mmCIF file of C-alpha atoms in Angstrom:
data_model
loop_
_atom_site.group_PDB
_atom_site.id
_atom_site.type_symbol
_atom_site.label_atom_id
_atom_site.label_comp_id
_atom_site.label_asym_id
_atom_site.label_seq_id
_atom_site.Cartn_x
_atom_site.Cartn_y
_atom_site.Cartn_z
ATOM 1 C CA MET A 14 -59.847 13.380 -17.082
ATOM 2 C CA SER A 15 -61.199 9.816 -17.563
ATOM 3 C CA ARG A 16 -61.224 7.312 -14.768
ATOM 4 C CA SER A 17 -59.108 4.870 -16.776
ATOM 5 C CA PHE A 18 -56.449 7.445 -17.550
ATOM 6 C CA PHE A 19 -56.275 8.395 -13.906
ATOM 7 C CA ALA A 20 -55.899 4.755 -12.933
ATOM 8 C CA SER A 21 -53.043 4.413 -15.435
ATOM 9 C CA LEU A 22 -51.174 7.397 -13.907
ATOM 10 C CA VAL A 23 -51.569 5.874 -10.478
ATOM 11 C CA GLY A 24 -50.217 2.607 -11.654
ATOM 12 C CA LEU A 25 -47.166 4.249 -13.179
ATOM 13 C CA ALA A 26 -46.528 6.172 -10.016
ATOM 14 C CA LEU A 27 -46.720 3.010 -7.843
ATOM 15 C CA ALA A 28 -44.412 1.242 -10.249
ATOM 16 C CA ALA A 29 -41.866 4.030 -10.012
ATOM 17 C CA VAL A 30 -41.996 3.940 -6.240
ATOM 18 C CA ALA A 31 -41.568 0.160 -6.267
ATOM 19 C CA LEU A 32 -38.577 0.588 -8.507
ATOM 20 C CA VAL A 33 -36.892 3.282 -6.491
ATOM 21 C CA ALA A 34 -37.409 1.695 -3.069
ATOM 22 C CA PRO A 35 -35.240 -1.442 -3.818
ATOM 23 C CA LEU A 36 -32.481 0.873 -5.169
ATOM 24 C CA ALA A 37 -32.479 2.910 -2.017
ATOM 25 C CA VAL A 38 -32.326 -0.315 0.140
ATOM 26 C CA ALA A 39 -29.579 -1.731 -1.993
ATOM 27 C CA SER A 40 -27.476 1.405 -1.847
ATOM 28 C CA SER A 41 -27.760 1.425 1.985
ATOM 29 C CA ALA A 42 -26.881 -2.294 2.162
ATOM 30 C CA ASP A 43 -23.879 -1.840 -0.181
ATOM 31 C CA ALA A 44 -22.398 0.604 2.415
ATOM 32 C CA LYS A 45 -22.099 -2.190 4.939
ATOM 33 C CA SER A 46 -19.094 -4.486 5.341
ATOM 34 C CA ARG A 47 -18.558 -7.759 7.081
ATOM 35 C CA ILE A 48 -16.732 -7.639 10.396
ATOM 36 C CA LYS A 49 -13.999 -10.008 9.058
ATOM 37 C CA ASP A 50 -13.201 -7.386 6.297
ATOM 38 C CA ILE A 51 -12.655 -4.442 8.640
ATOM 39 C CA VAL A 52 -10.860 -5.997 11.551
ATOM 40 C CA SER A 53 -7.902 -8.282 12.350
ATOM 41 C CA PHE A 54 -8.260 -10.997 14.948
ATOM 42 C CA GLU A 55 -5.662 -11.276 17.770
ATOM 43 C CA GLY A 56 -3.078 -13.904 17.051
ATOM 44 C CA VAL A 57 -4.245 -14.570 13.503
ATOM 45 C CA ARG A 58 -1.313 -13.168 11.667
ATOM 46 C CA ASP A 59 1.779 -14.128 9.717
ATOM 47 C CA ASN A 60 5.284 -14.436 11.322
ATOM 48 C CA GLN A 61 8.238 -13.192 9.375
ATOM 49 C CA LEU A 62 11.217 -15.535 8.957
ATOM 50 C CA VAL A 63 14.764 -14.831 7.720
ATOM 51 C CA GLY A 64 17.838 -16.869 7.010
ATOM 52 C CA TYR A 65 21.241 -16.801 5.271
ATOM 53 C CA GLY A 66 22.063 -19.218 2.548
ATOM 54 C CA ILE A 67 24.037 -20.012 -0.678
ATOM 55 C CA VAL A 68 22.810 -20.320 -4.248
ATOM 56 C CA VAL A 69 24.913 -22.591 -6.456
ATOM 57 C CA GLY A 70 24.722 -23.516 -10.144
ATOM 58 C CA LEU A 71 24.891 -20.017 -11.584
ATOM 59 C CA ASN A 72 26.280 -19.586 -15.083
ATOM 60 C CA GLY A 73 29.207 -17.250 -14.156
ATOM 61 C CA SER A 74 26.786 -14.613 -12.755
ATOM 62 C CA GLY A 75 27.507 -15.188 -9.117
ATOM 63 C CA ASP A 76 29.553 -13.317 -6.541
ATOM 64 C CA SER A 77 33.235 -12.479 -7.105
ATOM 65 C CA LEU A 78 34.936 -14.177 -4.213
ATOM 66 C CA ARG A 79 37.521 -11.359 -3.991
ATOM 67 C CA ASN A 80 34.788 -8.764 -3.520
ATOM 68 C CA ALA A 81 32.418 -10.937 -1.421
ATOM 69 C CA PRO A 82 34.421 -12.478 1.413
ATOM 70 C CA MET A 83 31.356 -13.801 3.131
ATOM 71 C CA THR A 84 30.584 -15.971 0.033
ATOM 72 C CA LYS A 85 34.059 -17.397 0.178
ATOM 73 C CA GLN A 86 33.813 -18.202 3.882
ATOM 74 C CA SER A 87 30.371 -19.733 3.522
ATOM 75 C CA LEU A 88 31.538 -21.840 0.585
ATOM 76 C CA GLU A 89 34.564 -23.113 2.518
ATOM 77 C CA ALA A 90 32.469 -23.952 5.611
ATOM 78 C CA MET A 91 29.883 -25.749 3.441
ATOM 79 C CA LEU A 92 32.493 -27.879 1.729
ATOM 80 C CA GLU A 93 34.206 -28.758 5.037
ATOM 81 C CA ARG A 94 30.867 -30.061 6.348
ATOM 82 C CA GLN A 95 30.848 -32.331 3.276
ATOM 83 C CA GLY A 96 34.366 -33.524 4.002
ATOM 84 C CA VAL A 97 36.214 -31.375 1.468
ATOM 85 C CA ASN A 98 39.115 -29.144 2.722
ATOM 86 C CA VAL A 99 39.607 -26.071 0.535
ATOM 87 C CA ARG A 100 41.058 -23.712 3.198
ATOM 88 C CA ASP A 101 44.488 -23.650 1.507
ATOM 89 C CA GLY A 102 43.184 -23.577 -2.006
ATOM 90 C CA ASN A 103 42.608 -20.538 -4.206
ATOM 91 C CA LEU A 104 38.846 -20.548 -4.953
ATOM 92 C CA ASN A 105 38.055 -18.578 -8.015
ATOM 93 C CA THR A 106 34.496 -19.429 -8.984
ATOM 94 C CA LYS A 107 31.664 -17.130 -9.920
ATOM 95 C CA ASN A 108 28.966 -19.824 -9.841
ATOM 96 C CA THR A 109 27.892 -19.219 -6.268
ATOM 97 C CA ALA A 110 26.100 -16.278 -4.515
ATOM 98 C CA ALA A 111 25.376 -15.415 -0.901
ATOM 99 C CA VAL A 112 21.704 -14.695 -0.410
ATOM 100 C CA MET A 113 19.208 -13.711 2.247
ATOM 101 C CA VAL A 114 16.081 -15.919 2.325
ATOM 102 C CA THR A 115 12.843 -14.465 3.656
ATOM 103 C CA ALA A 116 9.358 -15.900 4.183
ATOM 104 C CA ASN A 117 6.024 -15.372 6.025
ATOM 105 C CA LEU A 118 4.955 -18.149 8.270
ATOM 106 C CA PRO A 119 1.114 -18.368 7.826
ATOM 107 C CA PRO A 120 -1.006 -18.502 10.970
ATOM 108 C CA PHE A 121 -1.810 -21.938 12.332
ATOM 109 C CA SER A 122 0.592 -23.611 10.018
ATOM 110 C CA ALA A 123 1.291 -27.240 10.875
ATOM 111 C CA ALA A 124 4.639 -28.938 10.767
ATOM 112 C CA GLY A 125 5.387 -30.343 7.282
ATOM 113 C CA ALA A 126 3.298 -27.773 5.410
ATOM 114 C CA ARG A 127 4.978 -25.832 2.618
ATOM 115 C CA MET A 128 5.315 -22.108 1.923
ATOM 116 C CA ASP A 129 6.870 -19.836 -0.652
ATOM 117 C CA VAL A 130 10.266 -18.163 0.027
ATOM 118 C CA THR A 131 12.027 -15.097 -1.441
ATOM 119 C CA VAL A 132 15.713 -15.144 -2.292
ATOM 120 C CA SER A 133 17.819 -11.901 -2.614
ATOM 121 C CA THR A 134 21.536 -11.466 -3.284
ATOM 122 C CA LEU A 135 23.959 -9.969 -0.821
ATOM 123 C CA GLY A 136 27.136 -9.519 -2.870
ATOM 124 C CA ASP A 137 27.907 -8.449 -6.383
ATOM 125 C CA ALA A 138 26.150 -11.290 -8.230
ATOM 126 C CA LYS A 139 24.617 -10.277 -11.533
ATOM 127 C CA SER A 140 21.791 -12.855 -11.660
ATOM 128 C CA LEU A 141 20.251 -15.773 -9.828
ATOM 129 C CA LEU A 142 18.824 -17.251 -12.955
ATOM 130 C CA GLY A 143 19.174 -21.063 -13.054
ATOM 131 C CA GLY A 144 20.581 -21.237 -9.432
ATOM 132 C CA THR A 145 19.663 -23.613 -6.687
ATOM 133 C CA LEU A 146 19.380 -22.692 -3.021
ATOM 134 C CA LEU A 147 21.035 -25.077 -0.605
ATOM 135 C CA VAL A 148 19.309 -26.042 2.612
ATOM 136 C CA THR A 149 18.829 -22.886 4.610
ATOM 137 C CA SER A 150 17.319 -22.610 8.090
ATOM 138 C CA LEU A 151 14.786 -19.756 8.621
ATOM 139 C CA GLN A 152 14.569 -18.160 12.068
ATOM 140 C CA GLY A 153 11.899 -16.011 13.673
ATOM 141 C CA ALA A 154 12.328 -12.918 15.800
ATOM 142 C CA ASP A 155 12.962 -15.069 18.774
ATOM 143 C CA GLY A 156 15.986 -16.772 17.163
ATOM 144 C CA GLN A 157 14.390 -20.145 16.847
ATOM 145 C CA THR A 158 14.180 -22.080 13.582
ATOM 146 C CA TYR A 159 10.708 -22.586 12.309
ATOM 147 C CA ALA A 160 11.368 -23.657 8.703
ATOM 148 C CA VAL A 161 13.992 -24.771 6.145
ATOM 149 C CA ALA A 162 14.181 -23.817 2.511
ATOM 150 C CA GLN A 163 15.738 -25.304 -0.576
ATOM 151 C CA GLY A 164 14.992 -25.439 -4.288
ATOM 152 C CA SER A 165 15.437 -23.835 -7.717
ATOM 153 C CA VAL A 166 15.234 -20.061 -7.821
ATOM 154 C CA GLN A 167 12.811 -18.542 -10.345
ATOM 155 C CA THR A 168 13.569 -14.914 -11.066
ATOM 156 C CA GLY A 169 11.102 -14.212 -13.866
ATOM 157 C CA SER A 170 13.626 -11.827 -15.519
ATOM 158 C CA VAL A 171 15.553 -11.743 -18.822
ATOM 159 C CA SER A 172 18.980 -10.176 -19.422
ATOM 160 C CA ALA A 173 21.199 -10.026 -22.471
ATOM 161 C CA GLY A 174 24.561 -8.338 -23.149
ATOM 162 C CA GLY A 175 26.863 -7.664 -26.033
ATOM 163 C CA ALA A 176 30.587 -7.705 -26.498
ATOM 164 C CA SER A 177 30.750 -3.935 -26.495
ATOM 165 C CA GLY A 178 29.360 -3.775 -22.960
ATOM 166 C CA SER A 179 25.795 -2.897 -23.814
ATOM 167 C CA SER A 180 23.103 -4.908 -22.055
ATOM 168 C CA VAL A 181 19.282 -5.081 -21.703
ATOM 169 C CA THR A 182 17.541 -6.279 -18.536
ATOM 170 C CA LYS A 183 13.834 -6.871 -17.912
ATOM 171 C CA GLY A 184 12.863 -7.454 -14.314
ATOM 172 C CA VAL A 185 15.164 -7.847 -11.308
ATOM 173 C CA PRO A 186 17.555 -10.810 -11.882
ATOM 174 C CA THR A 187 19.106 -10.516 -8.379
ATOM 175 C CA ALA A 188 15.963 -11.520 -6.535
ATOM 176 C CA GLY A 189 13.657 -14.510 -7.047
ATOM 177 C CA ARG A 190 11.185 -16.794 -5.417
ATOM 178 C CA ILE A 191 10.998 -20.543 -4.755
ATOM 179 C CA ALA A 192 7.437 -21.720 -4.984
ATOM 180 C CA ALA A 193 6.654 -24.055 -2.064
ATOM 181 C CA GLY A 194 10.389 -24.085 -1.304
ATOM 182 C CA GLY A 195 10.069 -23.829 2.428
ATOM 183 C CA ILE A 196 9.009 -26.634 4.790
ATOM 184 C CA ILE A 197 7.617 -25.745 8.209
ATOM 185 C CA GLU A 198 9.472 -27.578 10.985
ATOM 186 C CA LYS A 199 8.024 -25.973 14.068
ATOM 187 C CA GLU A 200 4.589 -24.532 14.901
ATOM 188 C CA THR A 201 4.069 -21.295 16.738
ATOM 189 C CA GLY A 202 1.944 -23.086 19.396
ATOM 190 C CA PHE A 203 -0.909 -20.423 19.339
ATOM 191 C CA GLN A 204 -4.059 -22.140 20.624
ATOM 192 C CA MET A 205 -7.082 -19.961 19.769
ATOM 193 C CA VAL A 206 -9.763 -22.385 20.763
ATOM 194 C CA ASN A 207 -8.750 -22.174 24.461
ATOM 195 C CA MET A 208 -8.921 -18.407 24.646
ATOM 196 C CA ASP A 209 -11.543 -16.755 26.971
ATOM 197 C CA VAL A 210 -11.264 -13.209 25.502
ATOM 198 C CA LEU A 211 -10.345 -12.260 21.945
ATOM 199 C CA ARG A 212 -9.462 -8.787 20.820
ATOM 200 C CA MET A 213 -10.327 -7.531 17.372
ATOM 201 C CA THR A 214 -8.214 -4.710 15.939
ATOM 202 C CA LEU A 215 -9.842 -2.267 13.466
ATOM 203 C CA ARG A 216 -7.811 -1.677 10.360
ATOM 204 C CA ASN A 217 -9.095 1.891 10.266
ATOM 205 C CA PRO A 218 -9.481 3.021 13.892
ATOM 206 C CA ASP A 219 -12.677 4.968 14.640
ATOM 207 C CA PHE A 220 -14.865 5.448 17.647
ATOM 208 C CA THR A 221 -18.162 5.074 15.760
ATOM 209 C CA THR A 222 -17.133 1.983 13.857
ATOM 210 C CA SER A 223 -15.825 0.346 17.076
ATOM 211 C CA ARG A 224 -19.096 0.962 18.745
ATOM 212 C CA ARG A 225 -21.134 -0.288 15.821
ATOM 213 C CA ILE A 226 -19.228 -3.560 15.787
ATOM 214 C CA ALA A 227 -19.829 -4.078 19.546
ATOM 215 C CA ASP A 228 -23.574 -3.290 19.088
ATOM 216 C CA ALA A 229 -23.940 -5.716 16.171
ATOM 217 C CA ILE A 230 -22.334 -8.523 18.135
ATOM 218 C CA ASN A 231 -24.314 -7.852 21.288
ATOM 219 C CA GLN A 232 -27.504 -7.758 19.296
ATOM 220 C CA ARG A 233 -26.686 -11.322 18.145
ATOM 221 C CA PHE A 234 -25.108 -12.556 21.383
ATOM 222 C CA ALA A 235 -26.068 -10.424 24.465
ATOM 223 C CA ASN A 236 -23.206 -8.887 26.506
ATOM 224 C CA CYS A 237 -20.401 -10.617 24.514
ATOM 225 C CA ALA A 238 -18.590 -7.592 23.068
ATOM 226 C CA GLN A 239 -17.136 -4.388 24.407
ATOM 227 C CA ALA A 240 -15.561 -1.463 22.489
ATOM 228 C CA GLN A 241 -12.460 -0.638 24.540
ATOM 229 C CA ASN A 242 -11.146 2.170 22.365
ATOM 230 C CA PRO A 243 -11.215 3.223 18.620
ATOM 231 C CA THR A 244 -8.972 0.346 17.702
ATOM 232 C CA ILE A 245 -9.844 -2.556 19.997
ATOM 233 C CA VAL A 246 -13.146 -4.487 20.402
ATOM 234 C CA ALA A 247 -12.935 -7.314 22.994
ATOM 235 C CA VAL A 248 -15.353 -10.286 22.573
ATOM 236 C CA ARG A 249 -16.101 -13.176 24.834
ATOM 237 C CA PRO A 250 -17.950 -16.258 23.715
ATOM 238 C CA PRO A 251 -21.248 -17.095 25.377
ATOM 239 C CA ALA A 252 -21.549 -20.161 27.668
ATOM 240 C CA GLY A 253 -21.383 -23.425 25.770
ATOM 241 C CA MET A 254 -19.583 -22.010 22.735
ATOM 242 C CA ASP A 255 -15.816 -22.244 22.027
ATOM 243 C CA MET A 256 -13.905 -19.341 20.544
ATOM 244 C CA ILE A 257 -13.670 -20.811 16.983
ATOM 245 C CA SER A 258 -17.402 -21.321 16.775
ATOM 246 C CA PHE A 259 -18.004 -17.821 18.205
ATOM 247 C CA VAL A 260 -15.695 -16.094 15.673
ATOM 248 C CA THR A 261 -17.245 -18.093 12.836
ATOM 249 C CA ALA A 262 -20.696 -16.799 13.937
ATOM 250 C CA ILE A 263 -19.739 -13.109 14.265
ATOM 251 C CA GLU A 264 -17.243 -12.549 11.406
ATOM 252 C CA ASN A 265 -20.032 -12.398 8.776
ATOM 253 C CA LEU A 266 -22.102 -9.833 10.671
ATOM 254 C CA GLU A 267 -22.476 -6.681 8.575
ATOM 255 C CA VAL A 268 -21.514 -3.189 9.954
ATOM 256 C CA GLU A 269 -21.450 0.175 8.239
ATOM 257 C CA PRO A 270 -17.959 1.587 8.915
ATOM 258 C CA ASP A 271 -17.529 5.260 9.592
ATOM 259 C CA ALA A 272 -14.412 7.417 8.902
ATOM 260 C CA PRO A 273 -13.334 10.992 9.635
ATOM 261 C CA ALA A 274 -13.433 13.621 6.875
ATOM 262 C CA LYS A 275 -10.094 13.549 5.223
ATOM 263 C CA VAL A 276 -8.455 14.827 2.066
ATOM 264 C CA ILE A 277 -5.481 12.858 0.772
ATOM 265 C CA ILE A 278 -2.993 14.704 -1.468
ATOM 266 C CA ASP A 279 -0.182 13.166 -3.526
ATOM 267 C CA GLU A 280 1.738 16.173 -4.805
ATOM 268 C CA VAL A 281 4.161 14.133 -6.782
ATOM 269 C CA ALA A 282 1.544 12.366 -8.861
ATOM 270 C CA GLY A 283 -0.971 15.149 -8.675
ATOM 271 C CA VAL A 284 -3.656 12.858 -7.140
ATOM 272 C CA ILE A 285 -6.445 14.085 -4.740
ATOM 273 C CA VAL A 286 -8.771 11.731 -2.871
ATOM 274 C CA MET A 287 -11.619 13.211 -0.782
ATOM 275 C CA GLY A 288 -14.107 11.365 1.447
ATOM 276 C CA ASP A 289 -17.810 11.754 1.255
ATOM 277 C CA ASP A 290 -18.013 13.542 4.592
ATOM 278 C CA VAL A 291 -15.791 16.484 3.521
ATOM 279 C CA ARG A 292 -17.670 19.736 3.949
ATOM 280 C CA ILE A 293 -16.770 23.343 3.299
ATOM 281 C CA SER A 294 -18.006 26.521 4.906
ATOM 282 C CA GLN A 295 -18.966 29.735 3.080
ATOM 283 C CA VAL A 296 -16.035 30.720 0.979
ATOM 284 C CA ALA A 297 -15.219 32.568 -2.233
ATOM 285 C CA ILE A 298 -12.539 31.293 -4.586
ATOM 286 C CA ALA A 299 -10.755 32.990 -7.555
ATOM 287 C CA GLN A 300 -7.967 31.270 -9.431
ATOM 288 C CA GLY A 301 -5.770 32.573 -12.169
ATOM 289 C CA ASN A 302 -2.434 31.825 -13.721
ATOM 290 C CA LEU A 303 0.387 34.348 -13.887
ATOM 291 C CA THR A 304 3.056 33.672 -16.563
ATOM 292 C CA ILE A 305 6.342 35.563 -16.643
ATOM 293 C CA SER A 306 8.456 35.044 -19.807
ATOM 294 C CA VAL A 307 12.049 36.270 -20.330
ATOM 295 C CA GLN A 308 13.289 36.121 -23.927
ATOM 296 C CA GLU A 309 17.000 36.748 -24.727
ATOM 297 C CA THR A 310 17.810 38.137 -28.178
ATOM 298 C CA PRO A 311 21.540 38.488 -28.689
ATOM 299 C CA ALA A 312 22.636 41.433 -30.921
ATOM 300 C CA VAL A 313 26.010 42.062 -32.589
ATOM 301 C CA SER A 314 27.679 45.458 -31.908
ATOM 302 C CA GLN A 315 30.090 46.544 -34.712
ATOM 303 C CA PRO A 316 32.695 49.205 -33.953
ATOM 304 C CA ALA A 317 33.107 52.280 -36.161
ATOM 305 C CA PRO A 318 35.456 51.990 -39.202
ATOM 306 C CA PHE A 319 39.182 52.548 -38.423
ATOM 307 C CA SER A 320 38.323 52.590 -34.642
ATOM 308 C CA GLN A 321 40.164 50.583 -32.039
ATOM 309 C CA GLY A 322 36.935 48.893 -30.828
ATOM 310 C CA ARG A 323 36.060 45.233 -31.068
ATOM 311 C CA THR A 324 32.989 43.332 -32.337
ATOM 312 C CA ALA A 325 30.913 42.219 -29.314
ATOM 313 C CA VAL A 326 27.678 40.402 -28.677
ATOM 314 C CA VAL A 327 25.289 42.542 -26.675
ATOM 315 C CA PRO A 328 22.383 40.707 -24.908
ATOM 316 C CA GLN A 329 18.889 42.143 -25.275
ATOM 317 C CA SER A 330 16.225 40.922 -22.877
ATOM 318 C CA THR A 331 12.464 41.126 -23.290
ATOM 319 C CA VAL A 332 10.336 40.515 -20.205
ATOM 320 C CA SER A 333 6.613 40.083 -20.501
ATOM 321 C CA VAL A 334 3.978 39.328 -17.882
ATOM 322 C CA ASN A 335 0.793 37.592 -18.924
ATOM 323 C CA GLU A 336 -2.043 37.107 -16.402
ATOM 324 C CA GLU A 337 -4.910 34.825 -17.338
ATOM 325 C CA THR A 338 -8.249 36.680 -17.502
ATOM 326 C CA GLY A 339 -11.795 35.542 -17.667
ATOM 327 C CA LYS A 340 -11.699 33.739 -14.348
ATOM 328 C CA LYS A 341 -14.585 34.768 -12.108
ATOM 329 C CA LEU A 342 -14.933 34.693 -8.367
ATOM 330 C CA LEU A 343 -16.712 31.479 -7.336
ATOM 331 C CA THR A 344 -18.783 31.305 -4.147
ATOM 332 C CA LEU A 345 -19.443 28.030 -2.378
ATOM 333 C CA GLY A 346 -22.264 27.959 0.133
ATOM 334 C CA GLY A 347 -21.845 26.911 3.775
ATOM 335 C CA GLY A 348 -22.004 23.174 4.382
ATOM 336 C CA ALA A 349 -21.451 22.301 0.744
ATOM 337 C CA SER A 350 -21.150 18.615 0.070
ATOM 338 C CA LEU A 351 -18.405 16.786 -1.692
ATOM 339 C CA LYS A 352 -20.356 16.935 -4.946
ATOM 340 C CA SER A 353 -20.776 20.724 -4.703
ATOM 341 C CA LEU A 354 -17.094 21.220 -3.790
ATOM 342 C CA VAL A 355 -15.843 19.110 -6.711
ATOM 343 C CA GLY A 356 -18.382 20.741 -9.084
ATOM 344 C CA GLY A 357 -17.313 24.235 -7.969
ATOM 345 C CA LEU A 358 -13.626 23.546 -8.358
ATOM 346 C CA ASN A 359 -14.232 21.949 -11.768
ATOM 347 C CA ALA A 360 -16.137 25.077 -12.778
ATOM 348 C CA LEU A 361 -12.935 27.122 -12.285
ATOM 349 C CA GLY A 362 -11.252 24.863 -14.905
ATOM 350 C CA VAL A 363 -8.304 24.184 -12.667
ATOM 351 C CA THR A 364 -5.892 21.304 -13.051
ATOM 352 C CA PRO A 365 -5.304 18.769 -10.284
ATOM 353 C CA ARG A 366 -2.114 20.501 -9.217
ATOM 354 C CA ASP A 367 -3.940 23.868 -9.002
ATOM 355 C CA MET A 368 -6.689 22.102 -7.058
ATOM 356 C CA ILE A 369 -4.149 20.994 -4.447
ATOM 357 C CA SER A 370 -3.144 24.583 -3.874
ATOM 358 C CA ILE A 371 -6.698 25.716 -3.686
ATOM 359 C CA LEU A 372 -7.633 23.059 -1.113
ATOM 360 C CA GLN A 373 -4.624 23.934 0.990
ATOM 361 C CA ALA A 374 -5.535 27.563 0.883
ATOM 362 C CA ILE A 375 -9.219 26.795 1.810
ATOM 363 C CA LYS A 376 -7.851 24.716 4.785
ATOM 364 C CA ALA A 377 -5.607 27.620 5.833
ATOM 365 C CA SER A 378 -8.629 29.865 5.847
ATOM 366 C CA GLY A 379 -10.478 27.530 8.154
ATOM 367 C CA ALA A 380 -13.323 26.835 5.718
ATOM 368 C CA LEU A 381 -12.451 23.197 4.945
ATOM 369 C CA GLN A 382 -13.998 20.937 7.610
ATOM 370 C CA ALA A 383 -11.614 18.014 7.069
ATOM 371 C CA ASP A 384 -8.032 16.980 7.707
ATOM 372 C CA ILE A 385 -5.444 17.226 4.851
ATOM 373 C CA GLU A 386 -2.882 14.461 4.610
ATOM 374 C CA VAL A 387 -0.032 14.996 2.219
ATOM 375 C CA MET A 388 1.633 11.836 1.050
#
């Protein structure tokens, strides 16, 4: 072998190693996630608001006042506040509807900021299309008013009907949204900058992930984080740094999250999701389909001539049993990985629904080293 040819082979080998090494590093880096993507920070959350209001201006698609007494009472009370007395009158309008108004108050929202609200009917209104929500106060869980809402309701639905009673509806016309229809009147008063200790909550609780988060923070800021349990990691800013600056510095730190081996099964849709850590012990699997068919063939029984008998239909049943053949016993080695498990089950030619039964049977035998969660 010539020296130049040998040098070419060495060069190709070094190039291949140089190409594979970045791929391995990239795959390892891709498995990491930022802390801000796997935890929730204490106090940084939405607050749910709810209120009761009236939508007016509907084109005959509102509540029937006879069937919705709350709409009638609300309409009378609203008109009285405007100086109109209709208590003794006979209201018979279908242009109004009683609704519940809901919204999420964003964290750290300032007074005067706007937010979206959702409007949903309470009575027998057919549609909110073209309606306008009158001023409605929105309360929190503590009963205090944090926002008010008003504006035109957008349903995003289409409905049409004929004189014979047939109708076509696309979407849900009895619920809609008002973009930027809510105005915040009161702040929650949460002051994060003055906190001494902040707790971070893992979205997927795990001992290993919790410990890795604390180690990553302590590597950057010594003795500033403590993993209290699989869900909570408490952090304390170092001297001379406020909580906002500290959170900004740690939320982009990368951590490789861990998760327990689990198999998720949705029997209704026939969906199976398995984690990469699912392992299986030594087990043998055989799968076959057994089909039982019953076929009814009615036959006519004629009586003999000049007899007193009657013509009758006599049922004749044919029962057959067909068991699928050609399926061999498949053996999976101990400690088989997810790839081996999926490949072995696919080798049996099973459907997703058959695979659900097989996985449950493997779990019952004690060979599946993972939890099964049925949705």
